[in-house]
Amino acid sequence: FYKNPGIHDWLGMGPALRSEAGVALIALLNGAVFVWALAQFRTRARARLADELGAEAGRALEGPPSEGLGLPVGRRWLPTRSPQTAAATTTAAAPSASALAAVPVAVPSKSVWSPRPGLDDVGILGWFKARLNEAPLRPDRSAILRSEGGGRLDRLDLYLIALLVVATLLLRTFRLAEPYQMHFDEVYHARTAAEFLQDWRYGLSHDIYEWTHPHLAKYLMAGGMVLWGGDHVVATSDLGVPVRATAVEPRRIDAAAPGGRAGERLHVATGTEIRTYDLTTRALISVVAAPGAGTLAIDSTGSQLVIGYDDGQIATIDLGLIGDGGVTTGLHPIDLVKVDHPVQHLLVTDGGAQVIAASSARLTAVDLGAAKVIGSLDLAGISDLAGGGTGAALVATVDQVTDPAALASDLARILSTKAADYTLRLSSASPGATVILGDPGTGDARTALDKAIADGTLPGVRVDTVPRVAVATGSGVAFVDPQQARSISTIALDGGAHGLAFVTGLDSPKLYVTSGTSAKPSYDVIAVGGDAAKNGPVDQGLHPLPGPGTSVVYDAASQMVHILGMAPGAASGGTWTVYVIEPHGNAVFADARLPTGFTPAALAGDFNPEYPSQDRQQLLAFDAGGASAAID
């Protein structure tokens, strides 16, 4: 009913048809009909059919012709003007059936047809029968064509074949793999094949989305994914230096660079220096001394590399100063600001306005342009940072709030929250500032809030759209305003959040978050945009993972989500792997096992969606000792 709106299961047999036995029975019946139809093409069967048709024709020739049909030619009756004309034609010499088969009959140059019987003459049923049994206007030439000889292959035919082959290669197979994401029916059928594979490969049952077509084609697609999916490590190497963190600099246009092409570089923090490699040649092109550097991020807007240190220092390097010829040396990071905690995670917000630096327990927002600290926030168990899109938040202009205590009390009553939280935020804000008070709520609470704002009950308060940063914490995902370093809302997850990625290009922006425990690993999908999240981020449900997951990487070119985690059955000290998730159906359908003994310290995506013909489409994994593995 939900997949076919308005169609109800009046007979009550829908569940039986969708059951395993029902599907198997229908498949067997279809197969039986196909085998029977195929059997009719046997020589013996065709000969029997010819005999039956011949016998029917013989019986028709032995009896008197039907009214208004006239003399037979082969197996076809010639039309005449009237029954009297037909009688006159046959009375003179009534030939036998065998004689009619041998003697040709001249066809009148102009046939005169008797009128078709009307509804008054034969009734509705007879009228339909007359139309269905009406003889064709032209004779059946099948027997003549069956004995026609074959043609010959001449040069024109060969030219046409060559033209078709070349045109097909140019028009249909050139850059066949681009674009990488699914289109048209692929989002239904290939998606369903991925859903089958989640069950077949990992034993994790998944609802099947596409039921309206037979599954054989989807089974074949699933087989193709297994045989030619390429879900394995294609190359390994060793950098020869320790690896603490990595950052991939995507390709960009730079008029000063050779050919106008810049970027496509991998930056590696070793703990003592920053080493830069050209991703097209794999050559080392820069070495910068940076003792204590433990994390990296790319500011695409400002074309700079942002570096976080163990002592809280944040510095930058101008990417334009890193040359492509030989190894660049002598560069020094430019100090930006120092925060009051180690920098273990870094994120540059969209537009390059702020840098978010975090340790495992504290987060600080930094104004990148002004090189100053905006504010800090304590959050327990921080493990990752990602963009959180934009959304509604409850904000207040401090100077317009006439009675902070009354305002806090009214908000707590309307939104079922704590008044003390609002009082603290209002009291700690600077005069004239705009402060984030939190989540504006949903449903009836949001309706009541909007009404109170409209009638002036909450002076100085409004609901505004603000940018957000998503923070994976020990209790779930916290959404933070990077302009004020204030918490907006939190979504609690079982087992906390272990890693996350901001996913766009689908129906609406989402976060993919690894969660759960080692006994019950999972990932959550959180809507952060579109109609589903118009009142704030919404958890759209958790999905099982074959093994515990950590980091999440999104490939915008293929629109696939990749999760670094433990291989199935290897939750404690086993093999690491990279799972791939089809996000339309949220099905884990494959994974690429990393080498035995390989413990990832960093995972980076070498993706360039805007340059599909030259996109390497690789995931790069590194262990702490410098060993690397590439996955296509």
XYZ file of C-alpha atoms in Angstrom:
632
model
C 0.000 0.000 0.000
C 2.786 2.436 0.903
C 4.805 1.667 -2.240
C 1.693 1.808 -4.485
C -0.523 4.570 -3.023
C -4.226 3.850 -3.254
C -3.870 0.125 -4.056
C -5.204 -2.030 -1.235
C -4.832 -5.757 -0.620
C -8.555 -6.521 -0.859
C -8.047 -10.301 -1.118
C -5.672 -10.415 1.860
C -3.033 -12.396 -0.035
C -0.327 -9.715 -0.170
C 1.762 -11.156 2.712
C 1.542 -14.642 1.171
C 2.723 -13.342 -2.212
C 5.626 -11.470 -0.613
C 6.687 -14.366 1.574
C 9.652 -16.525 0.632
C 7.352 -19.401 -0.340
C 5.089 -17.097 -2.357
C 7.968 -15.537 -4.278
C 9.459 -18.983 -4.944
C 6.099 -20.360 -6.184
C 5.566 -17.432 -8.567
C 9.114 -17.790 -9.855
C 8.580 -21.534 -10.472
C 5.286 -20.902 -12.298
C 6.945 -18.279 -14.487
C 9.771 -20.699 -15.192
C 7.346 -23.493 -16.090
C 5.468 -21.260 -18.542
C 8.751 -20.208 -20.123
C 9.897 -23.831 -20.544
C 6.529 -24.788 -22.055
C 6.681 -21.865 -24.507
C 10.238 -22.788 -25.453
C 9.162 -26.383 -26.078
C 6.704 -25.198 -28.747
C 9.649 -24.285 -30.981
C 10.795 -27.912 -31.309
C 10.600 -29.395 -34.814
C 8.075 -32.009 -33.705
C 5.870 -29.403 -32.052
C 5.938 -27.139 -35.095
C 5.118 -30.082 -37.380
C 2.180 -31.041 -35.146
C 0.908 -27.446 -35.264
C 1.168 -27.465 -39.067
C -0.841 -30.693 -39.232
C -3.513 -29.244 -36.957
C -3.795 -26.106 -39.070
C -3.929 -28.212 -42.241
C -6.721 -30.336 -40.809
C -8.697 -27.245 -39.844
C -8.277 -25.848 -43.356
C -9.405 -29.131 -44.881
C -12.567 -29.180 -42.760
C -13.345 -25.622 -43.804
C -12.935 -26.492 -47.500
C -15.207 -29.553 -47.289
C -18.195 -27.563 -46.001
C -20.173 -24.843 -47.792
C -18.598 -21.399 -47.681
C -19.948 -18.993 -45.148
C -22.367 -16.345 -46.229
C -20.654 -13.432 -47.883
C -17.146 -15.014 -47.904
C -16.856 -16.462 -51.428
C -14.202 -18.780 -52.881
C -11.054 -19.777 -50.997
C -7.563 -18.877 -52.221
C -5.151 -21.075 -50.285
C -6.584 -20.667 -46.755
C -8.262 -17.329 -47.370
C -11.769 -16.540 -48.543
C -12.356 -14.040 -51.319
C -15.136 -11.519 -50.591
C -18.116 -11.321 -52.945
C -21.023 -8.970 -53.498
C -23.790 -11.082 -51.960
C -24.854 -14.631 -51.104
C -26.500 -14.912 -54.543
C -23.236 -14.040 -56.274
C -21.372 -16.586 -54.158
C -23.942 -19.261 -54.976
C -23.788 -18.460 -58.671
C -20.031 -18.706 -58.644
C -19.963 -22.106 -56.965
C -22.999 -23.667 -58.664
C -21.472 -23.805 -62.121
C -18.694 -26.099 -61.073
C -18.228 -27.043 -57.455
C -14.629 -28.233 -57.280
C -13.396 -30.572 -54.589
C -11.040 -29.483 -51.820
C -8.079 -31.216 -53.500
C -8.821 -29.532 -56.805
C -9.037 -26.123 -55.142
C -5.620 -26.649 -53.621
C -4.108 -27.227 -57.071
C -6.063 -24.798 -59.266
C -5.346 -21.089 -58.879
C -8.299 -18.778 -58.674
C -8.277 -15.383 -60.316
C -8.821 -12.515 -57.911
C -11.248 -9.854 -59.128
C -9.516 -6.582 -59.837
C -12.103 -4.794 -57.737
C -13.635 -6.522 -54.742
C -17.060 -5.557 -53.534
C -17.601 -6.246 -49.861
C -20.810 -7.135 -48.155
C -21.685 -4.885 -45.183
C -20.405 -5.817 -41.754
C -23.090 -7.218 -39.499
C -24.280 -4.664 -36.964
C -25.195 -4.939 -33.324
C -28.888 -5.342 -34.234
C -28.061 -8.341 -36.462
C -25.748 -10.411 -34.257
C -25.780 -8.802 -30.789
C -22.829 -7.572 -28.733
C -21.052 -10.933 -28.440
C -21.483 -11.712 -32.125
C -20.290 -8.224 -33.064
C -17.054 -8.721 -31.088
C -16.537 -12.197 -32.590
C -17.004 -10.837 -36.100
C -14.345 -8.199 -35.475
C -11.898 -10.648 -33.918
C -12.332 -13.266 -36.666
C -12.314 -10.830 -39.560
C -9.980 -11.904 -42.374
C -6.948 -9.672 -43.099
C -7.021 -7.499 -46.204
C -3.759 -8.950 -47.556
C -2.874 -12.632 -48.020
C -0.482 -14.344 -45.623
C 2.927 -14.582 -47.360
C 4.732 -16.408 -44.554
C 5.044 -19.650 -46.500
C 6.619 -17.856 -49.475
C 9.090 -15.929 -47.320
C 10.073 -19.081 -45.433
C 11.549 -20.560 -48.606
C 13.277 -17.338 -49.643
C 17.061 -17.680 -50.014
C 19.618 -15.768 -47.955
C 21.254 -12.551 -49.049
C 24.911 -11.830 -49.583
C 27.344 -9.641 -47.637
C 28.626 -6.897 -49.916
C 30.973 -3.963 -49.338
C 28.140 -1.574 -48.443
C 27.027 -3.965 -45.705
C 30.595 -4.118 -44.363
C 30.873 -0.328 -44.409
C 27.622 -0.016 -42.442
C 28.752 -2.609 -39.880
C 32.100 -0.835 -39.423
C 30.323 2.505 -39.079
C 27.946 1.135 -36.436
C 30.770 -0.465 -34.440
C 32.929 2.665 -34.460
C 29.960 4.929 -33.675
C 28.935 2.662 -30.798
C 32.450 2.685 -29.345
C 32.623 6.470 -29.571
C 29.116 7.304 -28.416
C 28.322 4.572 -25.884
C 31.575 3.319 -24.366
C 33.774 6.433 -24.321
C 34.166 7.447 -20.628
C 31.511 4.891 -19.768
C 32.424 5.001 -16.064
C 31.581 8.693 -15.730
C 29.820 10.044 -13.843
C 30.463 7.705 -10.937
C 27.171 8.118 -9.106
C 24.044 6.126 -9.902
C 21.428 7.452 -12.325
C 17.886 6.624 -13.400
C 16.904 3.008 -12.596
C 20.278 2.335 -10.977
C 19.005 4.031 -7.818
C 16.322 1.333 -7.659
C 17.830 -1.844 -9.091
C 21.518 -1.489 -8.192
C 20.424 -0.229 -4.784
C 18.339 -3.373 -4.307
C 21.301 -5.516 -5.368
C 23.348 -3.809 -2.626
C 20.587 -4.569 -0.125
C 20.726 -8.256 -1.053
C 24.521 -8.218 -0.619
C 24.296 -6.847 2.924
C 22.394 -9.995 3.892
C 24.359 -12.453 1.750
C 27.820 -11.166 2.679
C 27.362 -10.126 6.308
C 24.187 -11.830 7.506
C 22.554 -8.461 8.246
C 18.976 -8.531 6.994
C 17.832 -5.499 4.987
C 14.421 -4.494 3.666
C 14.251 -4.876 -0.115
C 13.206 -1.601 -1.725
C 12.400 -2.554 -5.328
C 9.791 -5.343 -5.556
C 8.004 -4.414 -8.781
C 10.405 -6.216 -11.143
C 11.672 -9.813 -11.064
C 14.831 -10.132 -8.994
C 16.981 -12.084 -11.476
C 18.511 -8.923 -12.969
C 19.248 -7.609 -9.468
C 20.864 -10.930 -8.552
C 23.107 -10.529 -11.608
C 23.960 -6.955 -10.561
C 24.895 -8.239 -7.108
C 27.105 -10.864 -8.766
C 28.731 -8.139 -10.835
C 29.480 -6.130 -7.698
C 31.183 -9.171 -6.182
C 33.163 -10.115 -9.293
C 34.178 -6.680 -10.562
C 33.587 -4.329 -7.632
C 37.319 -3.927 -7.039
C 36.801 -3.769 -3.287
C 40.366 -4.536 -2.272
C 43.739 -2.917 -1.689
C 45.337 -2.258 -5.089
C 48.740 -1.003 -3.920
C 50.893 -0.741 -0.814
C 54.009 1.269 -0.071
C 56.013 2.738 2.788
C 56.721 6.443 3.342
C 59.664 5.616 5.570
C 58.544 8.144 8.201
C 55.991 8.037 11.059
C 52.444 9.225 10.314
C 50.293 11.083 12.843
C 47.839 12.856 10.519
C 47.204 13.475 6.831
C 45.297 15.989 4.704
C 44.547 15.817 0.971
C 44.680 19.098 -0.923
C 42.157 18.815 -3.797
C 42.888 20.024 -7.292
C 42.304 23.721 -7.877
C 42.781 26.309 -10.612
C 45.827 28.549 -10.193
C 46.891 30.815 -13.050
C 50.461 30.939 -11.694
C 50.844 27.152 -11.651
C 52.047 25.158 -14.692
C 49.043 24.583 -16.933
C 46.874 26.434 -14.410
C 46.624 23.230 -12.395
C 47.481 23.244 -8.690
C 46.772 21.123 -5.656
C 46.428 17.332 -5.802
C 48.872 16.919 -2.940
C 49.066 14.870 0.227
C 50.342 16.533 3.406
C 51.641 14.272 6.180
C 52.356 15.262 9.782
C 55.112 13.039 11.160
C 55.353 14.625 14.620
C 58.544 16.508 13.734
C 57.822 17.864 10.240
C 55.220 18.298 7.510
C 56.012 16.320 4.347
C 54.127 17.015 1.113
C 53.743 14.527 -1.769
C 52.471 15.038 -5.316
C 49.507 12.679 -5.722
C 49.950 12.414 -9.499
C 53.630 11.328 -9.333
C 53.868 10.205 -5.663
C 57.059 12.303 -5.410
C 58.103 14.150 -2.260
C 57.966 17.898 -3.028
C 58.253 19.682 0.342
C 59.595 19.239 3.874
C 58.709 21.775 6.606
C 59.973 21.509 10.187
C 57.020 21.322 12.615
C 57.895 19.625 15.927
C 54.791 18.604 17.862
C 52.394 18.925 14.886
C 49.674 16.315 15.309
C 46.763 17.270 13.071
C 46.163 19.009 9.701
C 43.326 20.654 7.779
C 42.984 22.372 4.396
C 41.572 25.883 4.077
C 40.428 25.723 0.444
C 39.163 29.318 0.464
C 42.471 30.803 1.610
C 44.661 28.151 -0.043
C 46.501 27.379 3.152
C 47.376 24.395 5.270
C 46.263 24.692 8.921
C 48.417 22.878 11.487
C 47.507 21.931 15.076
C 50.150 21.254 17.708
C 50.225 19.291 20.940
C 50.849 22.474 22.986
C 47.730 24.219 21.577
C 49.493 26.280 18.912
C 47.712 26.693 15.574
C 49.732 27.756 12.522
C 49.337 28.003 8.750
C 51.389 27.499 5.574
C 50.591 29.230 2.292
C 50.028 26.392 -0.173
C 51.128 28.602 -3.056
C 54.675 28.656 -1.647
C 55.074 24.899 -2.026
C 56.681 24.383 -5.431
C 56.308 21.475 -7.819
C 59.916 21.219 -9.004
C 62.280 19.458 -6.612
C 61.856 19.433 -2.854
C 60.871 22.762 -1.280
C 62.718 23.504 1.977
C 63.124 26.559 4.136
C 59.418 27.230 4.660
C 58.227 27.977 8.177
C 54.649 27.796 9.525
C 53.141 31.151 10.455
C 51.731 31.149 13.994
C 48.037 32.003 14.102
C 46.863 31.650 17.701
C 47.353 29.440 20.743
C 44.475 27.703 22.549
C 44.411 26.325 26.100
C 44.350 22.637 25.170
C 46.129 20.200 22.844
C 44.899 20.259 19.260
C 43.910 16.729 18.264
C 41.162 17.582 15.734
C 40.884 20.441 13.245
C 38.092 21.676 10.986
C 37.935 24.720 8.724
C 34.323 25.863 8.318
C 32.734 26.523 4.937
C 33.975 29.813 3.571
C 37.132 29.666 5.695
C 35.799 32.042 8.355
C 36.579 29.926 11.432
C 38.844 27.108 12.521
C 37.499 24.633 15.062
C 40.233 23.076 17.205
C 39.489 20.319 19.696
C 41.108 18.002 22.174
C 39.326 14.973 23.597
C 37.467 17.168 26.122
C 37.479 20.796 24.938
C 36.597 22.690 21.766
C 37.711 26.165 20.696
C 36.496 28.344 17.837
C 39.077 30.604 16.195
C 38.443 33.524 13.835
C 40.792 32.649 10.983
C 40.899 36.112 9.439
C 41.360 38.066 12.672
C 43.627 35.394 14.239
C 41.817 35.445 17.588
C 39.978 33.007 19.837
C 36.182 33.342 19.677
C 35.367 31.077 22.597
C 35.665 27.587 24.059
C 33.284 24.817 25.079
C 33.779 21.697 27.205
C 32.513 18.452 25.626
C 33.439 14.979 26.862
C 34.885 12.345 24.560
C 35.432 14.372 21.378
C 36.528 12.032 18.582
C 35.796 13.865 15.308
C 34.561 17.098 13.688
C 32.485 17.735 10.558
C 30.338 20.390 8.961
C 26.788 20.446 10.260
C 25.093 22.583 7.617
C 22.870 25.462 8.650
C 19.661 25.445 10.620
C 17.306 27.079 13.068
C 18.529 28.177 16.482
C 17.021 30.177 19.322
C 18.972 33.439 19.678
C 18.650 36.558 21.796
C 20.003 40.113 21.561
C 21.185 40.793 25.119
C 20.383 44.538 25.181
C 16.759 43.857 24.173
C 16.100 41.377 26.982
C 14.341 43.404 29.699
C 14.067 40.663 32.363
C 16.556 37.776 31.880
C 15.148 35.695 34.760
C 11.558 35.930 33.515
C 12.665 35.213 29.958
C 14.601 32.127 31.063
C 11.589 30.893 33.045
C 9.187 31.374 30.134
C 11.531 29.575 27.700
C 11.984 26.660 30.109
C 8.218 26.322 30.465
C 7.530 26.450 26.702
C 10.405 24.166 25.613
C 10.481 21.860 28.698
C 14.122 22.728 29.398
C 16.106 24.214 32.326
C 15.864 27.922 33.057
C 19.364 27.927 34.565
C 20.915 27.157 31.161
C 19.344 30.252 29.590
C 20.229 32.433 32.598
C 23.890 31.390 32.398
C 24.149 32.141 28.686
C 22.472 35.519 28.985
C 24.595 36.568 31.963
C 27.881 35.547 30.336
C 27.236 37.417 27.073
C 28.794 40.806 26.381
C 26.533 43.886 26.196
C 25.069 44.331 22.730
C 25.973 40.752 21.733
C 23.722 38.178 20.146
C 23.806 34.908 22.079
C 22.758 31.411 21.056
C 20.254 30.090 23.601
C 19.785 26.617 22.092
C 17.390 24.480 20.084
C 14.032 26.112 19.178
C 12.183 22.817 19.618
C 9.749 20.989 17.370
C 6.045 20.226 17.085
C 3.736 21.830 19.659
C 6.673 23.352 21.547
C 7.902 25.143 18.415
C 4.370 26.361 17.667
C 4.031 27.770 21.194
C 7.476 29.392 20.928
C 6.634 31.101 17.632
C 3.362 32.383 19.099
C 5.127 33.792 22.177
C 7.730 35.555 20.023
C 5.022 36.993 17.758
C 2.906 38.414 20.606
C 5.906 39.998 22.360
C 5.983 37.697 25.365
C 9.692 36.943 24.731
C 11.342 40.337 24.027
C 14.746 40.203 22.321
C 14.315 36.543 21.306
C 14.008 35.211 17.765
C 14.578 32.041 15.756
C 17.403 32.539 13.274
C 19.363 30.464 10.768
C 22.935 29.883 11.909
C 25.866 27.780 10.661
C 26.634 24.610 12.609
C 29.558 22.333 13.299
C 28.898 18.696 14.207
C 31.030 17.215 16.983
C 31.269 13.485 17.687
C 31.298 13.057 21.473
C 31.105 10.261 23.985
C 27.333 10.731 24.309
C 26.348 11.443 20.703
C 26.540 14.363 18.273
C 26.686 17.946 19.555
C 25.854 20.826 17.208
C 27.888 23.957 17.882
C 27.661 27.506 16.528
C 31.205 28.225 15.256
C 30.657 31.997 15.395
C 30.194 31.945 19.165
C 31.441 28.528 20.280
C 27.994 27.869 21.772
C 26.124 24.563 21.875
C 22.876 24.585 19.893
C 21.552 21.064 20.393
C 22.626 17.460 20.991
C 21.462 14.119 19.607
C 22.196 11.253 21.991
C 23.432 7.964 20.483
C 23.881 4.566 22.105
C 27.591 4.018 22.649
C 28.368 7.614 21.636
C 29.680 8.846 18.282
C 33.071 7.568 17.041
C 33.399 9.372 13.699
C 31.257 11.348 11.278
C 31.116 12.908 7.805
C 28.936 15.571 6.186
C 27.146 14.080 3.149
C 25.664 16.224 0.373
C 24.422 15.677 -3.175
C 21.588 13.341 -2.172
C 17.996 14.363 -1.421
C 19.078 16.532 1.535
C 22.264 17.123 3.604
C 22.980 14.412 6.165
C 25.540 13.268 8.690
C 26.762 9.673 8.681
C 27.903 8.828 12.196
C 29.517 5.632 13.466
C 28.005 4.617 16.793
C 27.133 1.618 18.935
C 29.329 -0.757 20.894
C 31.732 -3.549 19.976
C 28.934 -6.029 20.647
C 26.392 -4.080 18.566
C 28.197 -1.828 16.053
C 26.102 0.583 14.002
C 25.967 3.891 12.173
C 23.319 6.608 12.371
C 22.001 8.867 9.641
C 21.132 12.356 10.908
C 19.269 14.784 8.650
C 20.702 18.296 8.944
C 18.896 19.964 6.037
C 15.739 19.868 3.951
C 12.155 19.511 5.137
C 13.019 16.691 7.535
C 15.352 18.975 9.516
C 13.583 22.316 9.147
C 13.231 22.533 12.941
C 16.686 21.163 13.687
C 18.771 18.009 13.149
C 16.777 14.775 13.202
C 18.109 11.258 13.801
C 16.658 9.168 10.954
C 17.618 5.872 12.532
C 20.559 3.574 13.088
C 21.770 0.819 10.779
C 23.895 -2.220 11.601
C 27.590 -2.490 10.740
C 29.371 -5.839 10.358
C 32.104 -4.610 12.736
C 32.848 -1.593 14.970
C 33.391 1.572 12.920
C 35.533 4.664 13.459
C 36.344 7.287 10.780
C 33.844 8.133 8.019
C 34.810 9.422 4.553
C 32.337 10.588 1.913
C 33.138 10.401 -1.800
C 31.031 13.085 -3.479
C 31.965 11.760 -6.939
C 30.512 8.272 -6.484
C 28.138 9.344 -3.679
C 29.317 6.430 -1.568
C 30.058 6.489 2.160
C 33.160 4.692 3.441
C 33.646 3.639 7.049
C 36.922 2.504 8.575
C 36.286 -0.358 10.975
C 37.062 -3.850 12.114
C 36.364 -6.737 9.769
C 33.419 -9.025 10.679
C 34.265 -11.318 13.549
C 37.469 -9.410 14.241
C 36.267 -6.921 16.844
C 39.185 -7.550 19.187
C 42.659 -7.231 17.684
C 41.704 -8.474 14.234
C 41.898 -7.198 10.676
C 40.899 -3.654 9.737
C 38.758 -2.973 6.705
C 36.965 -0.152 4.895
C 33.224 -0.686 4.433
C 31.318 0.886 1.573
C 27.708 2.007 2.047
C 25.171 2.757 -0.685
C 23.411 5.793 0.847
C 20.087 5.621 -1.049
C 19.207 2.382 0.739
C 21.858 2.567 3.499
C 23.167 -0.905 2.736
C 26.692 -2.133 3.540
C 27.452 -4.177 0.443
C 31.265 -4.549 0.346
C 34.497 -3.945 2.216
C 38.199 -3.727 1.379
C 40.418 -5.580 3.850
C 43.638 -3.849 4.855
C 46.839 -5.933 5.117
C 47.228 -8.192 8.126
C 48.779 -6.328 11.047
C 47.979 -2.937 9.491
C 46.562 -0.584 12.153
C 45.336 2.667 10.536
C 46.499 5.964 12.013
C 44.980 8.129 9.243
C 42.510 7.758 6.381
C 42.316 10.229 3.486
C 40.165 10.453 0.357
C 41.890 11.360 -2.924
C 38.728 12.487 -4.742
C 38.249 15.237 -7.340
C 34.564 15.208 -8.367
C 34.929 18.271 -10.594
C 37.548 16.532 -12.776
C 36.046 13.094 -13.441
C 38.297 12.073 -16.335
C 41.414 12.590 -14.163
C 39.982 11.658 -10.765
C 42.080 8.906 -9.181
C 39.190 7.840 -6.918
C 41.328 6.348 -4.162
C 41.144 5.949 -0.410
C 44.583 6.186 1.213
C 45.169 4.497 4.568
C 48.343 4.952 6.648
C 49.585 3.242 9.795
C 51.692 4.937 12.453
C 54.902 3.465 11.060
C 54.437 4.958 7.587
C 53.038 1.964 5.685
C 50.278 2.932 3.252
C 47.532 1.122 1.357
C 45.504 2.423 -1.599
C 41.933 1.300 -2.308
C 40.226 2.141 -5.608
